[in-house]
Short mmCIF file of C-alpha atoms in Angstrom, two decimals:
data_model
loop_
_atom_site.label_atom_id
_atom_site.label_comp_id
_atom_site.label_asym_id
_atom_site.label_seq_id
_atom_site.Cartn_x
_atom_site.Cartn_y
_atom_site.Cartn_z
CA GLU A 226 -0.33 0.15 0.12
CA ALA A 227 1.60 3.30 -0.91
CA GLY A 228 1.97 5.67 1.82
CA VAL A 229 1.11 9.86 2.02
CA ALA A 230 3.13 11.26 -0.64
CA GLN A 231 4.32 15.14 -0.60
CA SER A 232 6.21 17.18 -3.12
CA PRO A 233 8.51 19.13 -3.25
CA ARG A 234 10.62 17.80 -0.74
CA TYR A 235 12.88 20.96 -0.29
CA LYS A 236 12.08 23.88 -1.28
CA ILE A 237 14.11 27.61 -0.67
CA ILE A 238 12.22 30.88 -1.26
CA GLU A 239 12.77 34.55 -0.48
CA LYS A 240 10.75 36.28 1.81
CA ARG A 241 7.57 38.03 0.41
CA GLN A 242 7.48 34.69 -2.26
CA SER A 243 4.29 32.67 -2.62
CA VAL A 244 4.96 28.89 -2.03
CA ALA A 245 2.81 25.68 -2.37
CA PHE A 246 2.89 22.43 -1.20
CA TRP A 247 1.04 19.33 -2.64
CA CYS A 248 -0.25 16.03 -0.47
CA ASN A 249 -1.68 13.17 -1.75
CA PRO A 250 -3.38 10.81 1.01
CA ILE A 251 -3.45 6.87 1.47
CA SER A 252 -5.99 5.89 -0.56
CA GLY A 253 -9.47 5.75 0.86
CA HIS A 254 -8.82 7.95 3.82
CA ALA A 255 -11.20 10.54 4.52
CA THR A 256 -9.07 12.57 6.83
CA LEU A 257 -6.31 14.98 5.75
CA TYR A 258 -3.77 17.23 8.18
CA TRP A 259 -1.62 19.55 7.65
CA TYR A 260 1.21 20.14 10.66
CA GLN A 261 3.79 22.72 10.93
CA GLN A 262 7.22 21.29 12.62
CA ILE A 263 9.39 24.27 13.48
CA LEU A 264 13.10 22.85 14.06
CA GLY A 265 13.24 21.71 17.76
CA GLN A 266 9.75 21.53 18.16
CA GLY A 267 6.86 18.88 18.01
CA PRO A 268 4.52 19.51 14.99
CA LYS A 269 1.40 21.52 15.32
CA LEU A 270 -1.43 21.27 13.70
CA LEU A 271 -2.43 23.56 10.84
CA ILE A 272 -5.47 22.23 9.22
CA GLN A 273 -7.77 19.26 9.67
CA PHE A 274 -10.23 18.12 6.44
CA GLN A 275 -12.90 15.58 6.68
CA ASN A 276 -13.07 14.72 2.77
CA ASN A 277 -13.35 18.39 1.13
CA GLY A 278 -14.62 20.28 4.50
CA VAL A 279 -12.43 21.52 7.05
CA VAL A 280 -12.59 19.96 10.45
CA ASP A 281 -10.14 22.60 12.52
CA ASP A 282 -8.30 25.51 10.93
CA SER A 283 -8.02 27.25 14.35
CA GLN A 284 -4.41 27.39 14.38
CA LEU A 285 -3.85 28.39 10.53
CA PRO A 286 -2.57 31.85 10.17
CA LYS A 287 -5.51 32.77 7.53
CA ASP A 288 -3.93 36.28 6.57
CA ARG A 289 -0.81 34.31 4.49
CA PHE A 290 -1.80 30.52 4.90
CA SER A 291 -4.50 28.68 2.63
CA ALA A 292 -5.51 25.20 2.18
CA GLU A 293 -7.59 23.37 -0.12
CA ARG A 294 -8.72 19.88 -0.56
CA LEU A 295 -11.45 20.23 -3.56
CA LYS A 296 -12.31 17.00 -4.36
CA GLY A 297 -11.73 15.42 -1.06
CA VAL A 298 -8.64 13.39 -2.23
CA ASP A 299 -5.34 15.65 -3.01
CA SER A 300 -4.73 18.57 -0.89
CA THR A 301 -2.52 22.05 -1.53
CA LEU A 302 -1.04 24.26 1.19
CA LYS A 303 -0.07 27.74 -0.07
CA ILE A 304 1.68 30.45 2.18
CA GLN A 305 1.70 33.74 -0.01
CA PRO A 306 3.20 35.91 1.28
CA ALA A 307 6.17 34.21 3.29
CA LYS A 308 8.13 35.26 6.27
CA LEU A 309 11.05 34.05 7.90
CA GLU A 310 9.26 32.47 10.69
CA ASP A 311 7.56 30.15 8.22
CA SER A 312 10.84 28.34 7.99
CA ALA A 313 9.97 24.67 8.97
CA VAL A 314 9.02 21.14 8.09
CA TYR A 315 5.55 20.78 6.74
CA LEU A 316 4.13 17.40 7.08
CA CYS A 317 1.08 15.87 5.34
CA ALA A 318 -0.96 13.21 7.35
CA SER A 319 -3.88 11.24 6.68
CA SER A 320 -6.29 8.75 8.55
CA ILE A 321 -8.91 6.83 7.33
CA ASN A 322 -11.62 8.80 9.67
CA SER A 323 -11.48 11.60 12.05
CA GLY A 324 -11.68 10.58 15.85
CA LEU A 325 -9.46 9.86 18.88
CA GLN A 326 -8.87 6.34 17.64
CA GLU A 327 -7.54 7.07 14.51
CA THR A 328 -3.93 6.40 13.29
CA GLN A 329 -2.57 9.10 11.38
CA TYR A 330 -0.12 8.23 8.65
CA PHE A 331 2.45 10.72 7.94
CA GLY A 332 4.24 11.82 4.71
CA PRO A 333 7.99 12.64 4.50
CA GLY A 334 7.34 16.30 4.96
CA THR A 335 8.76 19.16 2.77
CA ARG A 336 11.42 21.06 4.18
CA LEU A 337 10.70 24.96 3.55
CA LEU A 338 13.66 27.42 4.16
CA VAL A 339 12.90 31.31 3.82
CA LEU A 340 15.64 33.33 3.30
CA ALA B 13 -6.82 22.84 27.74
CA GLN B 14 -4.89 19.63 26.71
CA SER B 15 -1.18 19.60 27.22
CA VAL B 16 1.78 17.12 27.30
CA THR B 17 5.77 17.77 28.88
CA GLN B 18 8.37 15.73 27.65
CA PRO B 19 11.00 16.64 30.56
CA ASP B 20 13.98 15.29 28.76
CA ILE B 21 15.22 17.32 25.42
CA HIS B 22 17.84 14.82 25.32
CA ILE B 23 18.89 11.42 26.33
CA THR B 24 22.14 9.36 25.48
CA VAL B 25 22.14 5.80 26.22
CA SER B 26 24.42 2.71 25.55
CA GLU B 27 23.57 0.07 22.96
CA GLY B 28 22.18 -2.71 24.72
CA ALA B 29 21.35 -0.69 27.97
CA SER B 30 17.34 -0.04 28.85
CA LEU B 31 15.59 2.81 27.84
CA GLU B 32 12.79 4.89 29.48
CA LEU B 33 11.45 8.28 28.04
CA ARG B 34 9.13 10.29 29.90
CA CYS B 35 5.56 11.85 28.66
CA ASN B 36 3.25 13.68 31.29
CA TYR B 37 -0.20 14.90 29.90
CA SER B 38 -2.85 17.30 30.96
CA TYR B 39 -6.25 16.02 30.34
CA GLY B 40 -9.59 15.98 31.70
CA ALA B 41 -11.23 12.98 30.86
CA THR B 42 -8.99 9.46 29.69
CA PRO B 43 -7.03 10.35 27.07
CA TYR B 44 -5.92 8.64 24.18
CA LEU B 45 -2.44 8.52 23.82
CA PHE B 46 0.32 7.87 20.72
CA TRP B 47 4.14 7.32 20.63
CA TYR B 48 5.60 8.52 17.34
CA VAL B 49 9.19 7.95 16.11
CA GLN B 50 10.84 10.34 13.79
CA SER B 51 14.27 9.33 11.99
CA PRO B 52 16.41 12.13 10.09
CA GLY B 53 14.67 13.34 7.24
CA GLN B 54 11.81 10.68 7.57
CA GLY B 55 8.36 11.23 8.64
CA LEU B 56 6.74 10.11 12.07
CA GLN B 57 5.64 6.56 12.22
CA LEU B 58 3.52 5.19 15.06
CA LEU B 59 5.20 3.13 17.67
CA LEU B 60 2.09 2.30 19.66
CA LYS B 61 -1.14 3.89 21.21
CA TYR B 62 -3.32 3.62 24.10
CA PHE B 63 -6.87 3.88 24.34
CA SER B 64 -8.42 1.87 27.13
CA GLY B 65 -7.86 -1.35 28.85
CA ASP B 66 -4.91 -2.87 29.88
CA THR B 67 -2.49 0.06 30.66
CA LEU B 68 0.76 -1.62 29.43
CA VAL B 69 0.48 -1.40 25.63
CA GLN B 70 2.85 -3.05 23.14
CA GLY B 71 4.27 -1.40 20.23
CA ILE B 72 6.82 -1.86 17.13
CA LYS B 73 10.24 -2.40 17.43
CA GLY B 74 10.20 -4.06 20.87
CA PHE B 75 8.78 -0.63 22.26
CA GLU B 76 6.29 -0.65 25.60
CA ALA B 77 4.49 2.03 27.36
CA GLU B 78 2.48 2.31 30.68
CA PHE B 79 -0.66 4.37 31.26
CA LYS B 80 -0.33 5.60 34.74
CA ARG B 81 -3.92 7.60 35.76
CA SER B 82 -2.55 8.57 39.06
CA GLN B 83 0.96 10.26 37.94
CA SER B 84 -0.74 11.72 34.16
CA SER B 85 1.95 9.87 32.64
CA PHE B 86 2.67 7.69 29.42
CA ASN B 87 6.41 6.85 29.58
CA LEU B 88 7.98 4.93 26.76
CA ARG B 89 10.48 1.64 27.33
CA LYS B 90 13.01 -0.49 25.89
CA PRO B 91 14.54 -3.14 27.65
CA SER B 92 17.48 -3.21 25.01
CA VAL B 93 18.46 -0.56 22.80
CA HIS B 94 19.74 -0.74 19.55
CA TRP B 95 22.05 1.72 17.53
CA SER B 96 18.96 1.87 14.98
CA ASP B 97 16.70 3.43 17.80
CA ALA B 98 18.42 6.62 17.72
CA ALA B 99 15.66 9.26 16.87
CA GLU B 100 13.48 11.93 18.01
CA TYR B 101 10.40 10.46 19.75
CA PHE B 102 7.35 12.05 20.47
CA CYS B 103 4.27 11.46 22.68
CA ALA B 104 1.19 12.76 21.68
CA PRO B 105 -2.42 12.77 23.28
CA ALA B 106 -5.50 13.34 20.85
CA SER B 107 -8.30 15.63 20.91
CA ASN B 108 -11.73 14.86 20.56
CA THR B 109 -11.37 15.70 16.71
CA GLY B 110 -8.32 13.28 16.38
CA LYS B 111 -5.78 16.18 16.52
CA LEU B 112 -2.77 15.45 17.80
CA ILE B 113 -1.13 17.15 20.35
CA PHE B 114 2.78 16.79 20.20
CA GLY B 115 5.27 17.18 22.90
CA GLN B 116 8.60 18.83 22.35
CA GLY B 117 10.04 15.78 21.49
CA THR B 118 13.07 13.57 23.12
CA THR B 119 15.87 13.23 21.05
CA LEU B 120 17.67 9.68 21.83
CA GLN B 121 21.30 8.93 20.96
CA VAL B 122 22.72 5.53 21.15
CA LYS B 123 26.38 5.01 21.93
CA PRO B 124 28.24 1.94 20.70
#
């Protein structure tokens, strides 16, 4: 079974530029998560989708970050404009469904460096 | 609000020695608890999880964890560490929507 796919793996941009990350979850998984992991910290949830609806985006900086999952499968996370503090690893995860007992499967992440 | 603390930022053990990584959580009801491992350049991999029942949970790679409600702890253990266990370990309770609340992580270094 294929795992969670993410691209690109690495991205270097200058501040004020825009960037987009792509995630393809495990087939059949209804729930998709985007986490931000800053160096030396644990991952922090940015947004959670159930199919193509948003479950939780309380920690998404909506003035610059946006995410969509239009057909309930793939998802794109965008930053516009980027700031230095956005340098982090962006992890995508998926699970069969939402809920306390669901196991989340993580992709390899996209490492972003903002100069 | 839920929170989780991993008191040890960095731990070094000798290969073959036993290991215990600490995790303390703050949660009103019975928590759903997970331990994940992250190797350099890799995504997070689930080691084990606790929902209910037996408080001693077995996971992959020879790891186990014990849920102690009285101490609000969910410590991860392994009897004999292998060099390949060097990685970062995260404890994470889950919210009622399934959101994982990760601790700061503990970096494990294994000495030959």
